[in-house]
mmCIF file of C-alpha atoms in Angstrom:
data_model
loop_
_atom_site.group_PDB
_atom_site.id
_atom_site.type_symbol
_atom_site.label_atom_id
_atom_site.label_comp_id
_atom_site.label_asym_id
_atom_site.label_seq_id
_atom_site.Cartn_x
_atom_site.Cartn_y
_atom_site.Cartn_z
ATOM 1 C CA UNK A 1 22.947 -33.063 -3.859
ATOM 2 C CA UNK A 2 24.178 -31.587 -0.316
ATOM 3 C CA UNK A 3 25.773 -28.390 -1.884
ATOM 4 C CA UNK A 4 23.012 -28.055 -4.177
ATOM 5 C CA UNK A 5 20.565 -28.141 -1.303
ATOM 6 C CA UNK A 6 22.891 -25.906 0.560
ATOM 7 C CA UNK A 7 22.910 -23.049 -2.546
ATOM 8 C CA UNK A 8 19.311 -23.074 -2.195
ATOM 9 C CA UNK A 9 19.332 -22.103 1.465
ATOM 10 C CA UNK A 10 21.523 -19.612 0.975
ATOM 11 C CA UNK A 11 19.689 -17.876 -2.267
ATOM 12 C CA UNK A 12 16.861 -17.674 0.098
ATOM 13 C CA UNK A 13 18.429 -16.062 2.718
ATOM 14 C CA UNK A 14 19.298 -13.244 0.414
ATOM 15 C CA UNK A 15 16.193 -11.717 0.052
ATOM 16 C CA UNK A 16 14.285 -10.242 3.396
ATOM 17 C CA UNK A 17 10.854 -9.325 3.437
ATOM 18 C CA UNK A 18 7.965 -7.944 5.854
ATOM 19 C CA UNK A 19 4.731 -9.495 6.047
ATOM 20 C CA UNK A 20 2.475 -6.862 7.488
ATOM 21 C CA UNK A 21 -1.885 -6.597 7.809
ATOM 22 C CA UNK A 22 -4.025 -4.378 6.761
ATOM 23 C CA UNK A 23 -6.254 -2.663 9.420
ATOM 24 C CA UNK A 24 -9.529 -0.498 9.478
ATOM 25 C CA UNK A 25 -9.535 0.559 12.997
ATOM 26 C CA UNK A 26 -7.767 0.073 16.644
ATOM 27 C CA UNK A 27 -10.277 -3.283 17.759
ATOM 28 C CA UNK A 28 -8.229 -5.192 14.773
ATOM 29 C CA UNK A 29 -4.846 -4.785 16.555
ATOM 30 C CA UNK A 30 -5.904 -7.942 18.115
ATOM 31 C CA UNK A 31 -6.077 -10.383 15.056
ATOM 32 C CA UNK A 32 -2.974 -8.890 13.614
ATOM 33 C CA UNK A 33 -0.810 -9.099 17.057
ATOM 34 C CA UNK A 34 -2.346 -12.982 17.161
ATOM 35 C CA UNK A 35 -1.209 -13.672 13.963
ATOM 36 C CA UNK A 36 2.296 -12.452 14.173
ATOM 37 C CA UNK A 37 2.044 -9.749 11.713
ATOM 38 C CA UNK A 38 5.827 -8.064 11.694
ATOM 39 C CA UNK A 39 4.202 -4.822 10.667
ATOM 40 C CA UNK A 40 0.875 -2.519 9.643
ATOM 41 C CA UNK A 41 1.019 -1.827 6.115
ATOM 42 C CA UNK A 42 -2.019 -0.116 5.986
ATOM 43 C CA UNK A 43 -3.983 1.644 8.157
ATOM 44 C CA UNK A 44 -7.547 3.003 6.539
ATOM 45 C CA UNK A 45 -8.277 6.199 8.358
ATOM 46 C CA UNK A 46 -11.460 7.007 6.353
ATOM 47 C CA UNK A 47 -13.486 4.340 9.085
ATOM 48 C CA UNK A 48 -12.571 7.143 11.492
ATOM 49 C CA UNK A 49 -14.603 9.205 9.057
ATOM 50 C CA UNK A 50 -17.168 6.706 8.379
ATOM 51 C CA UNK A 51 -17.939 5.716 11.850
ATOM 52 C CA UNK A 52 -19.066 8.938 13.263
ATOM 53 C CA UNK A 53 -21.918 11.169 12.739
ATOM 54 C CA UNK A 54 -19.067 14.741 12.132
ATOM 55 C CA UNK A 55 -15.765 14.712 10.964
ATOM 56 C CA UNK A 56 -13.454 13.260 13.902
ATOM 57 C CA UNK A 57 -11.888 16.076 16.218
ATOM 58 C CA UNK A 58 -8.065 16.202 16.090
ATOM 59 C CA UNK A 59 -8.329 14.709 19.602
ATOM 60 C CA UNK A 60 -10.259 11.739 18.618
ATOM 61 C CA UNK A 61 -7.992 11.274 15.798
ATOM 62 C CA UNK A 62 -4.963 11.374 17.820
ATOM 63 C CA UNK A 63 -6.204 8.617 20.470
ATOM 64 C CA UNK A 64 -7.136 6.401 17.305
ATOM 65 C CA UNK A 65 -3.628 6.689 15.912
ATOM 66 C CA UNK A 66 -1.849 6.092 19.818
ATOM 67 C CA UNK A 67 -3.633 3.499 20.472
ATOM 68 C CA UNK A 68 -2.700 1.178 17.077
ATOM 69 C CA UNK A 69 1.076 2.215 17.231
ATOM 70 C CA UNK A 70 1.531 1.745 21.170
ATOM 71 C CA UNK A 71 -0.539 -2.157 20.639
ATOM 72 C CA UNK A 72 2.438 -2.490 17.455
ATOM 73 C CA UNK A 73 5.360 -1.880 20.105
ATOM 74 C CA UNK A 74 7.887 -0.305 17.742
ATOM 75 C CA UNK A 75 6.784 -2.135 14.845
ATOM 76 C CA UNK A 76 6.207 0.212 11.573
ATOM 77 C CA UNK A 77 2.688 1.397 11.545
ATOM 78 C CA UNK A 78 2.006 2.561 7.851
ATOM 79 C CA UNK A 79 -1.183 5.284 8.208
ATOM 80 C CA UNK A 80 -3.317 6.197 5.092
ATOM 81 C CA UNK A 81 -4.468 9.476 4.843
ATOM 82 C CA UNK A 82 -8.485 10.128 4.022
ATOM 83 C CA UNK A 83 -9.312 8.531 1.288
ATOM 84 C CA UNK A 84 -13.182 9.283 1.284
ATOM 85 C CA UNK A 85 -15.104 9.420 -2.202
ATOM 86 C CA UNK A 86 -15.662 6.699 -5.289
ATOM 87 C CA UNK A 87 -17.843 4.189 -3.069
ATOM 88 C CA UNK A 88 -17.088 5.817 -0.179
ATOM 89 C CA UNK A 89 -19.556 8.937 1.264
ATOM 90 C CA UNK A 90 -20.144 10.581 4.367
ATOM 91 C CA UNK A 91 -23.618 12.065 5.010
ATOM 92 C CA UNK A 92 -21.757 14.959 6.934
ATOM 93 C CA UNK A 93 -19.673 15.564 4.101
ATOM 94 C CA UNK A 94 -21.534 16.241 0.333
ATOM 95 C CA UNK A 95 -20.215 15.546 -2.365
ATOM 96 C CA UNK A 96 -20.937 16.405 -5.825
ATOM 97 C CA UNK A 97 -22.757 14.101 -8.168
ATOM 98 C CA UNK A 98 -19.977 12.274 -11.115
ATOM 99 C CA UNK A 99 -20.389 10.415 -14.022
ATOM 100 C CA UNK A 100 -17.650 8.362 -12.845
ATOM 101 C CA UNK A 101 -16.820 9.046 -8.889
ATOM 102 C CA UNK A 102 -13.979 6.454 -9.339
ATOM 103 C CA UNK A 103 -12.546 8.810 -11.636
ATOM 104 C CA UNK A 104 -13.299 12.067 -9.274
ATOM 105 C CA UNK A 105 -13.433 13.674 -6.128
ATOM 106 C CA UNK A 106 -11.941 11.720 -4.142
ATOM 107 C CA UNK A 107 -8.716 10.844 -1.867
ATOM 108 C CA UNK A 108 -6.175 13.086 -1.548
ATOM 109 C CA UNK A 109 -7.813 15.655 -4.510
ATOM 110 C CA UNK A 110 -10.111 16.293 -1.515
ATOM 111 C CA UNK A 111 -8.092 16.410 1.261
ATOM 112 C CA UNK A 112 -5.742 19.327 -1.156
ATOM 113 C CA UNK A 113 -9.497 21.430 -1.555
ATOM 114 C CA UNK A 114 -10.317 20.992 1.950
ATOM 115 C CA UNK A 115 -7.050 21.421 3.388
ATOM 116 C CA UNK A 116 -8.969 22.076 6.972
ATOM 117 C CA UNK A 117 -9.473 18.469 7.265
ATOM 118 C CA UNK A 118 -6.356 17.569 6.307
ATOM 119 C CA UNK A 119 -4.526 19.303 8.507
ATOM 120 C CA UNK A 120 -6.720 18.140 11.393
ATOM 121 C CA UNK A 121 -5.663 15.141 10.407
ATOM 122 C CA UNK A 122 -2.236 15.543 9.875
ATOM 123 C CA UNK A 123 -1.152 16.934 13.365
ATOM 124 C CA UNK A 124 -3.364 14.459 14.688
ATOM 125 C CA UNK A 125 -0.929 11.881 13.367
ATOM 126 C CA UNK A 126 2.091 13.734 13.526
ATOM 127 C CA UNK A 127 1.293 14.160 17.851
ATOM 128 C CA UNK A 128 0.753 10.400 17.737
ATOM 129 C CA UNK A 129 4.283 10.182 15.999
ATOM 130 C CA UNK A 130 6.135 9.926 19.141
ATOM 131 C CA UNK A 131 4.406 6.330 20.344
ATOM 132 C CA UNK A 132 5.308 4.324 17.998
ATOM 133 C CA UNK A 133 7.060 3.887 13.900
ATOM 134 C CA UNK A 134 4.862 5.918 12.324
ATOM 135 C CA UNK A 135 4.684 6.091 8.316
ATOM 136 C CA UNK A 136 2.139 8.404 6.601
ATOM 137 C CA UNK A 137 0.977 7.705 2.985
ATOM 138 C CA UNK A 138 -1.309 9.720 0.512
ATOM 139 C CA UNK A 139 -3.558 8.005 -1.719
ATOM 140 C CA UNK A 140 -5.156 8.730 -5.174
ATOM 141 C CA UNK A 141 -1.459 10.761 -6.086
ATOM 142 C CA UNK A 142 -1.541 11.610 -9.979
ATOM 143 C CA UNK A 143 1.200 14.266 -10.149
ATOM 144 C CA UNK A 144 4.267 14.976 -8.694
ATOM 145 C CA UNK A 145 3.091 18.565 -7.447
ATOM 146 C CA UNK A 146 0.408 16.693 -5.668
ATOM 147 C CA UNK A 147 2.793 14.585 -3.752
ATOM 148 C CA UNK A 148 4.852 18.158 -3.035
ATOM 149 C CA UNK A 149 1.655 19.912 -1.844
ATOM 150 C CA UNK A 150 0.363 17.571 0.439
ATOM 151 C CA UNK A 151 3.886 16.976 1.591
ATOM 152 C CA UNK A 152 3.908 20.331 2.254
ATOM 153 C CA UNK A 153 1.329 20.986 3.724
ATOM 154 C CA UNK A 154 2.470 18.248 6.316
ATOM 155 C CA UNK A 155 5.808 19.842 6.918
ATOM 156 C CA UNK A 156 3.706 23.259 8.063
ATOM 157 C CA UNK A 157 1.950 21.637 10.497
ATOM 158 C CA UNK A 158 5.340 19.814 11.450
ATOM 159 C CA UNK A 159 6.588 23.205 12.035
ATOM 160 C CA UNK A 160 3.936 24.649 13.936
ATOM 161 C CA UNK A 161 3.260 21.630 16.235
ATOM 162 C CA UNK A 162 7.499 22.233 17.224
ATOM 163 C CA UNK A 163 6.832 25.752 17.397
ATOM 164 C CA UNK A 164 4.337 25.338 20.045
ATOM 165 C CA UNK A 165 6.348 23.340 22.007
ATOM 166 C CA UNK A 166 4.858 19.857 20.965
ATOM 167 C CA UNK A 167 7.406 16.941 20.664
ATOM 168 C CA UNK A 168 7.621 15.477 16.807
ATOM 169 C CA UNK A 169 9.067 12.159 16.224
ATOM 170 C CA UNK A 170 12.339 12.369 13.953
ATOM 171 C CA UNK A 171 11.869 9.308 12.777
ATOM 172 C CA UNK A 172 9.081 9.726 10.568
ATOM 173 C CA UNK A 173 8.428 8.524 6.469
ATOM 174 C CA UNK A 174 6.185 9.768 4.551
ATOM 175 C CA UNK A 175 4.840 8.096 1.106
ATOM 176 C CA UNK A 176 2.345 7.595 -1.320
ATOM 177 C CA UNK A 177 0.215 5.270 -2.890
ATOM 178 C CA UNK A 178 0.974 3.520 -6.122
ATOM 179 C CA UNK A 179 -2.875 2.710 -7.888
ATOM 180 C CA UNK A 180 -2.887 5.521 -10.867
ATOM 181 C CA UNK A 181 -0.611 4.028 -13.880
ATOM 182 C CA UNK A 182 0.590 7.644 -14.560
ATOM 183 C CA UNK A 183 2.655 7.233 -10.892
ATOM 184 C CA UNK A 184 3.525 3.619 -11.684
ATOM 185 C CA UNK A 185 4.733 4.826 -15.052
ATOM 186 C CA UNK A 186 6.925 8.166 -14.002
ATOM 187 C CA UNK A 187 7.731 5.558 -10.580
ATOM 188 C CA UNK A 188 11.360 6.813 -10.975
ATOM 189 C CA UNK A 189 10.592 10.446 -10.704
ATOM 190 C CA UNK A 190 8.190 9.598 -7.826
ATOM 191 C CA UNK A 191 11.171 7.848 -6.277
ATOM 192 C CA UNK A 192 13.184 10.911 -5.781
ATOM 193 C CA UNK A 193 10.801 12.559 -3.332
ATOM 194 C CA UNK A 194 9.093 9.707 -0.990
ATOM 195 C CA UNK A 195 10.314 8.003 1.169
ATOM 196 C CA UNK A 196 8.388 4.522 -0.103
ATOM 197 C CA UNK A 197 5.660 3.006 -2.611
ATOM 198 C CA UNK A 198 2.941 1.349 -1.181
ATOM 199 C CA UNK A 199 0.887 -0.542 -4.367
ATOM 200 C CA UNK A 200 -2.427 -0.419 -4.232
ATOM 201 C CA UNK A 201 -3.491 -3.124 -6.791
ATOM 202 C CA UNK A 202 -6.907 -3.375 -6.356
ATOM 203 C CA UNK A 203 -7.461 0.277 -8.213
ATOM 204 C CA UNK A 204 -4.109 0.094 -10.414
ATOM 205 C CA UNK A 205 -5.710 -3.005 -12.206
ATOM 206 C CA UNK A 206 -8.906 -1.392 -12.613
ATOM 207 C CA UNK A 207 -7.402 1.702 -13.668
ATOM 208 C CA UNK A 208 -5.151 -0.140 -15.935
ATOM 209 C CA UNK A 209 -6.977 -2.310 -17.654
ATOM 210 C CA UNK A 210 -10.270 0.202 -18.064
ATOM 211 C CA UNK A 211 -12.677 -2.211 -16.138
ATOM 212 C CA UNK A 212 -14.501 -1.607 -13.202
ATOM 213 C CA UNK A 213 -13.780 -4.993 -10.963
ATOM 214 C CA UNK A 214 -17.099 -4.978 -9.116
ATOM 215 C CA UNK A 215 -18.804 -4.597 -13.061
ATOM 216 C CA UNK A 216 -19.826 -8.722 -13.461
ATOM 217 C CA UNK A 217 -19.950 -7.897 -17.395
ATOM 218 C CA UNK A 218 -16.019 -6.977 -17.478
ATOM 219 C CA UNK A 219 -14.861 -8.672 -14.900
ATOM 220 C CA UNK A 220 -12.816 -11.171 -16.712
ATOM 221 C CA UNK A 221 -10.335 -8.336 -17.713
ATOM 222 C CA UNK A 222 -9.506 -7.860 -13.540
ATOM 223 C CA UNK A 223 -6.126 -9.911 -14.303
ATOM 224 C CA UNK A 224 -3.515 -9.239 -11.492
ATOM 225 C CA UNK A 225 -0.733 -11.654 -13.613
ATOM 226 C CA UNK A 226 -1.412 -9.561 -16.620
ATOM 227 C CA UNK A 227 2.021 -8.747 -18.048
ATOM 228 C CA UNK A 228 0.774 -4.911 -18.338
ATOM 229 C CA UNK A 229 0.496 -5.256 -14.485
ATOM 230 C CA UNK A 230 3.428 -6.919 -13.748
ATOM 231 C CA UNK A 231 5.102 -4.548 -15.836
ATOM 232 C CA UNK A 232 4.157 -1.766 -13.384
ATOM 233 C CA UNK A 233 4.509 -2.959 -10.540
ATOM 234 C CA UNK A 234 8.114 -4.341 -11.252
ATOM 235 C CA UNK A 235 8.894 -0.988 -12.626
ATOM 236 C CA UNK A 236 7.548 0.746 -9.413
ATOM 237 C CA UNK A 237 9.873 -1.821 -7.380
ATOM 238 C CA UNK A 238 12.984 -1.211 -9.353
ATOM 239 C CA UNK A 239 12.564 2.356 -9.416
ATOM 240 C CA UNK A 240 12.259 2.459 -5.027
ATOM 241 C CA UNK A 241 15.315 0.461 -4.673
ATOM 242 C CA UNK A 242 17.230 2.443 -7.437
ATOM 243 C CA UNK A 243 16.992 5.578 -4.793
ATOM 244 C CA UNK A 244 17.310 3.553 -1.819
ATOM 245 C CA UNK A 245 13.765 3.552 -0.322
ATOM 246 C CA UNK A 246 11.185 0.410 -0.358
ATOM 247 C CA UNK A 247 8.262 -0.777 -1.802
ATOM 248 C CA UNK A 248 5.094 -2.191 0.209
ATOM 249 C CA UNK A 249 1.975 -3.444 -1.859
ATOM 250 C CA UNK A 250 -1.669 -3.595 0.596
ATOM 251 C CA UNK A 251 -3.864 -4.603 -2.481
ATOM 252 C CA UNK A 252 -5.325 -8.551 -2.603
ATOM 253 C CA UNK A 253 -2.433 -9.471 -4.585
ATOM 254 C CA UNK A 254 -0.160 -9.296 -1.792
ATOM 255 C CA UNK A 255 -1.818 -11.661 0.064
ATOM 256 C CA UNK A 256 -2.397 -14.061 -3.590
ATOM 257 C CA UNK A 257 -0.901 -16.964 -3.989
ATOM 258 C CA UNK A 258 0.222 -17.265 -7.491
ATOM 259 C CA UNK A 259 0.912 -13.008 -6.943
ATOM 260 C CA UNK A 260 3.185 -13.732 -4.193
ATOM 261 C CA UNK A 261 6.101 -15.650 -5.986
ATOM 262 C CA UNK A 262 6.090 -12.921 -8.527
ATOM 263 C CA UNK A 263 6.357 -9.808 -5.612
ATOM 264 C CA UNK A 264 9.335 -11.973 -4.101
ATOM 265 C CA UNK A 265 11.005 -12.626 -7.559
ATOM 266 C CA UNK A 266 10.757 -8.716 -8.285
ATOM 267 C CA UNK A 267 12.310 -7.882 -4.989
ATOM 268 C CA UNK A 268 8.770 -6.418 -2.852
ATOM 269 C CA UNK A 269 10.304 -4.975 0.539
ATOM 270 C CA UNK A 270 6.462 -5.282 2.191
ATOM 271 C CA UNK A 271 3.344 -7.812 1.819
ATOM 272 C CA UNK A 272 0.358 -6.388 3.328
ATOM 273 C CA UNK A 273 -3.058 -8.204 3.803
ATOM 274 C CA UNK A 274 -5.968 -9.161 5.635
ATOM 275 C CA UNK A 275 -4.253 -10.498 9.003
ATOM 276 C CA UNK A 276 -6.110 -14.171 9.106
ATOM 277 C CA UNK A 277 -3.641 -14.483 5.553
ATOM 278 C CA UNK A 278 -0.456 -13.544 7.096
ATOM 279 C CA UNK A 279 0.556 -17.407 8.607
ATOM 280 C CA UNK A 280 -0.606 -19.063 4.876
ATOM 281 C CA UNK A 281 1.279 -16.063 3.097
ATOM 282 C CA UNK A 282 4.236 -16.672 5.633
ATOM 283 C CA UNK A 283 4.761 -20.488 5.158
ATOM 284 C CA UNK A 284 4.437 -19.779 1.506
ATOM 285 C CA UNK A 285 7.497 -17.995 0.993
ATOM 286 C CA UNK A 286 9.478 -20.257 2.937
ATOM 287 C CA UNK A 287 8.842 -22.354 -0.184
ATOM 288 C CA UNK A 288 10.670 -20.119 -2.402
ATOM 289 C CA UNK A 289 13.877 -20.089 -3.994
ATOM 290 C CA UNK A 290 14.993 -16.376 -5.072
ATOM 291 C CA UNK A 291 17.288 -17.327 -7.263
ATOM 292 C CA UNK A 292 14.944 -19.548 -9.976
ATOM 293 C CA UNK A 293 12.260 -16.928 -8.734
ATOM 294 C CA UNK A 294 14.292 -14.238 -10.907
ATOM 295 C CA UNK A 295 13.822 -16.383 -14.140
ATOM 296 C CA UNK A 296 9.486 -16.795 -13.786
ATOM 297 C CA UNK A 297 9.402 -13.288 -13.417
ATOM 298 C CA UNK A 298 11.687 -12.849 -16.593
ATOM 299 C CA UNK A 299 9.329 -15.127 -18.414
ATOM 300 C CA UNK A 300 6.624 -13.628 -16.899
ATOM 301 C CA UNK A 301 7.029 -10.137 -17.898
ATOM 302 C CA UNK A 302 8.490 -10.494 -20.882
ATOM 303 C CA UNK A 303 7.735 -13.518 -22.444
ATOM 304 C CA UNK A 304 4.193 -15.065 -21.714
ATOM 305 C CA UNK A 305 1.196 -12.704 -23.610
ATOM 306 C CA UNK A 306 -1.944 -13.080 -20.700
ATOM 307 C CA UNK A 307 -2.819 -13.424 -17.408
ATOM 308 C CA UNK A 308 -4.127 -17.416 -17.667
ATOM 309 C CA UNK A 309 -0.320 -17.677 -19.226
ATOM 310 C CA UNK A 310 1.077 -16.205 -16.052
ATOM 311 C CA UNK A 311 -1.080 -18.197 -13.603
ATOM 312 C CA UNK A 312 -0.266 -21.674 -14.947
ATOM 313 C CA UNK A 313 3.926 -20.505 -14.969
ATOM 314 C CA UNK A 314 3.325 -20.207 -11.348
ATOM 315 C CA UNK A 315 1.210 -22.901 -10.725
ATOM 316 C CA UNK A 316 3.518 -25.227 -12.601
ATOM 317 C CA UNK A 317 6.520 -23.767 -10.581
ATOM 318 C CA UNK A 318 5.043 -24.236 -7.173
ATOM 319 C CA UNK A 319 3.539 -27.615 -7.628
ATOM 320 C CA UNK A 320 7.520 -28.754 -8.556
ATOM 321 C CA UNK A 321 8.773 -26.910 -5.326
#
């Protein structure tokens, strides 16, 4: 019974992971240095946006983004890029009536049209590089030549910023978001060219499953342990590691408690979430057993048919542990 206790132990030590929080703006450095948050995981500029009466100067940008990754102290700091439109508006900033804004305008297909504002806020972020581990992300990416554009459009202002005499941290990643299946799906072509994944589950099931999760009518098809979803996401995982590079996840699931023993059975480098989850998410894991983790994901993904299939598998599992 020792050795067999012992094996355990060891099987999980072999996996390492990062519990991180999600953040809206610098006051909620507090809560997330409080409860001992290893990381940011995501960091939603578009408050910036929402919180003013103009779009934010590069200045004002730039004191925003110091002031969250000096209060990390070294710890990776992982900054989204606009992502204004779907239920998001600015009264400054019109933008045309859709059908389905979801669907639209929105993210980084505005931020590639107005390019102004994105490069405001892009040397705003890459100045702030130099206090702290900065990662930038782009949301809402479809394509591959999106990811290239916006990437380049980043390395210009790199360039310029250097050419001006302005110091550039060296140690920067950049990434995307994972919440349109067509990027989950072509994950390993993705994987080439970023530096990580960050999943963004709360619009990939949506997306995914064709129902609107704030609609009362459908919601009964929002199913995060939906094979289909697992499926993606586990494909998006093994595809990072494949190339070397890692794979975060800032939806709800990360922070889910029949989600979570899934994301650590699939290998998930990064577990971002509201920062009053991170101690219940935290003493979770140290539950878990990597090794018999690998098998409920096997079933899970390939075996079992629904999402109430894939709940009770975990809920089964854990109350044994």
């Amino acid at each position: 019974m020792g050795k067999t206790k012992e094996r355990k132990i060891c099987d999980k030590r072999r996996q390492s992971f990062t519990v991180a929080a999600n953040i809206g703006t610098p006051k909620d450095l507090e809560g997330v240095v409080d409860n001992g948050s290893e990381a940011i995981g995501l960091y939603r500029t578009e408050f910036l946006y929402m919180d003013s009466s103009e779009l934010p100067s590069e200045d004002d940008q730039f004191e925003a983004y110091k002031a969250v990754l000096e209060g990390m102290s070294g710890k990776p700091v992982v900054v989204r890029t606009m992502d204004i439109g779907g239920d998001k508006k600015l009264p400054y900033l019109p933008l045309p009536e859709e059908m389905n804004p979801f669907l639209g305008y929105r993210a980084i297909r505005i931020s590639l049209d107005r390019d102004d504002i994105f490069r405001t806020q892009l040397r705003a972020l890459l100045r702030a590089s130099n206090y702290g581990k900065l990662r930038i992300m782009f949301p809402m990416i479809a394509t591959v030549a999106e990811f290239r554009q916006a990437k380049g459009i980043l390395e210009e202002e790199r360039a310029k910023l250097i050419a001006n005499g302005q110091a550039v941290s060296d140690d920067l990643q950049v990434g995307m978001m994972v919440e349109i299946p067509a990027s989950a799906v072509l994950a390993n072509q993705f994987a080439k060219e970023v530096d990580f994944f960050s999943i963004g589950t709360n619009d990939l099931i949506q997306y995914t499953m064709a129902a609107d999760r704030m609609n009362e009518r459908v919601s009964y098809l929002y199913q995060p342990y939906n094979p289909a979803i697992l499926r993606l996401v586990k494909n998006v995982i093994d595809a990072s590691h494949k190339e070397g590079k890692w794979t975060g996840m800032c939806g709800e699931a990360a922070g889910d408690s029949i989600m979570a023993p899934l994301l650590v059975g699939m290998g998930l480098d990064e577990f971002s979430m509201s920062a009053t989850s991170v101690l219940r998410v935290r003493s979770l894991m140290k539950r878990l057993d990597t090794t018999e983790l690998a098998d409920l994901v096997e079933t899970a993904v390939n075996v079992n048919t629904s999402n109430e299939e894939n709940q009770k598998l975990v809920e089964d599992y854990m109350s044994n542990l």
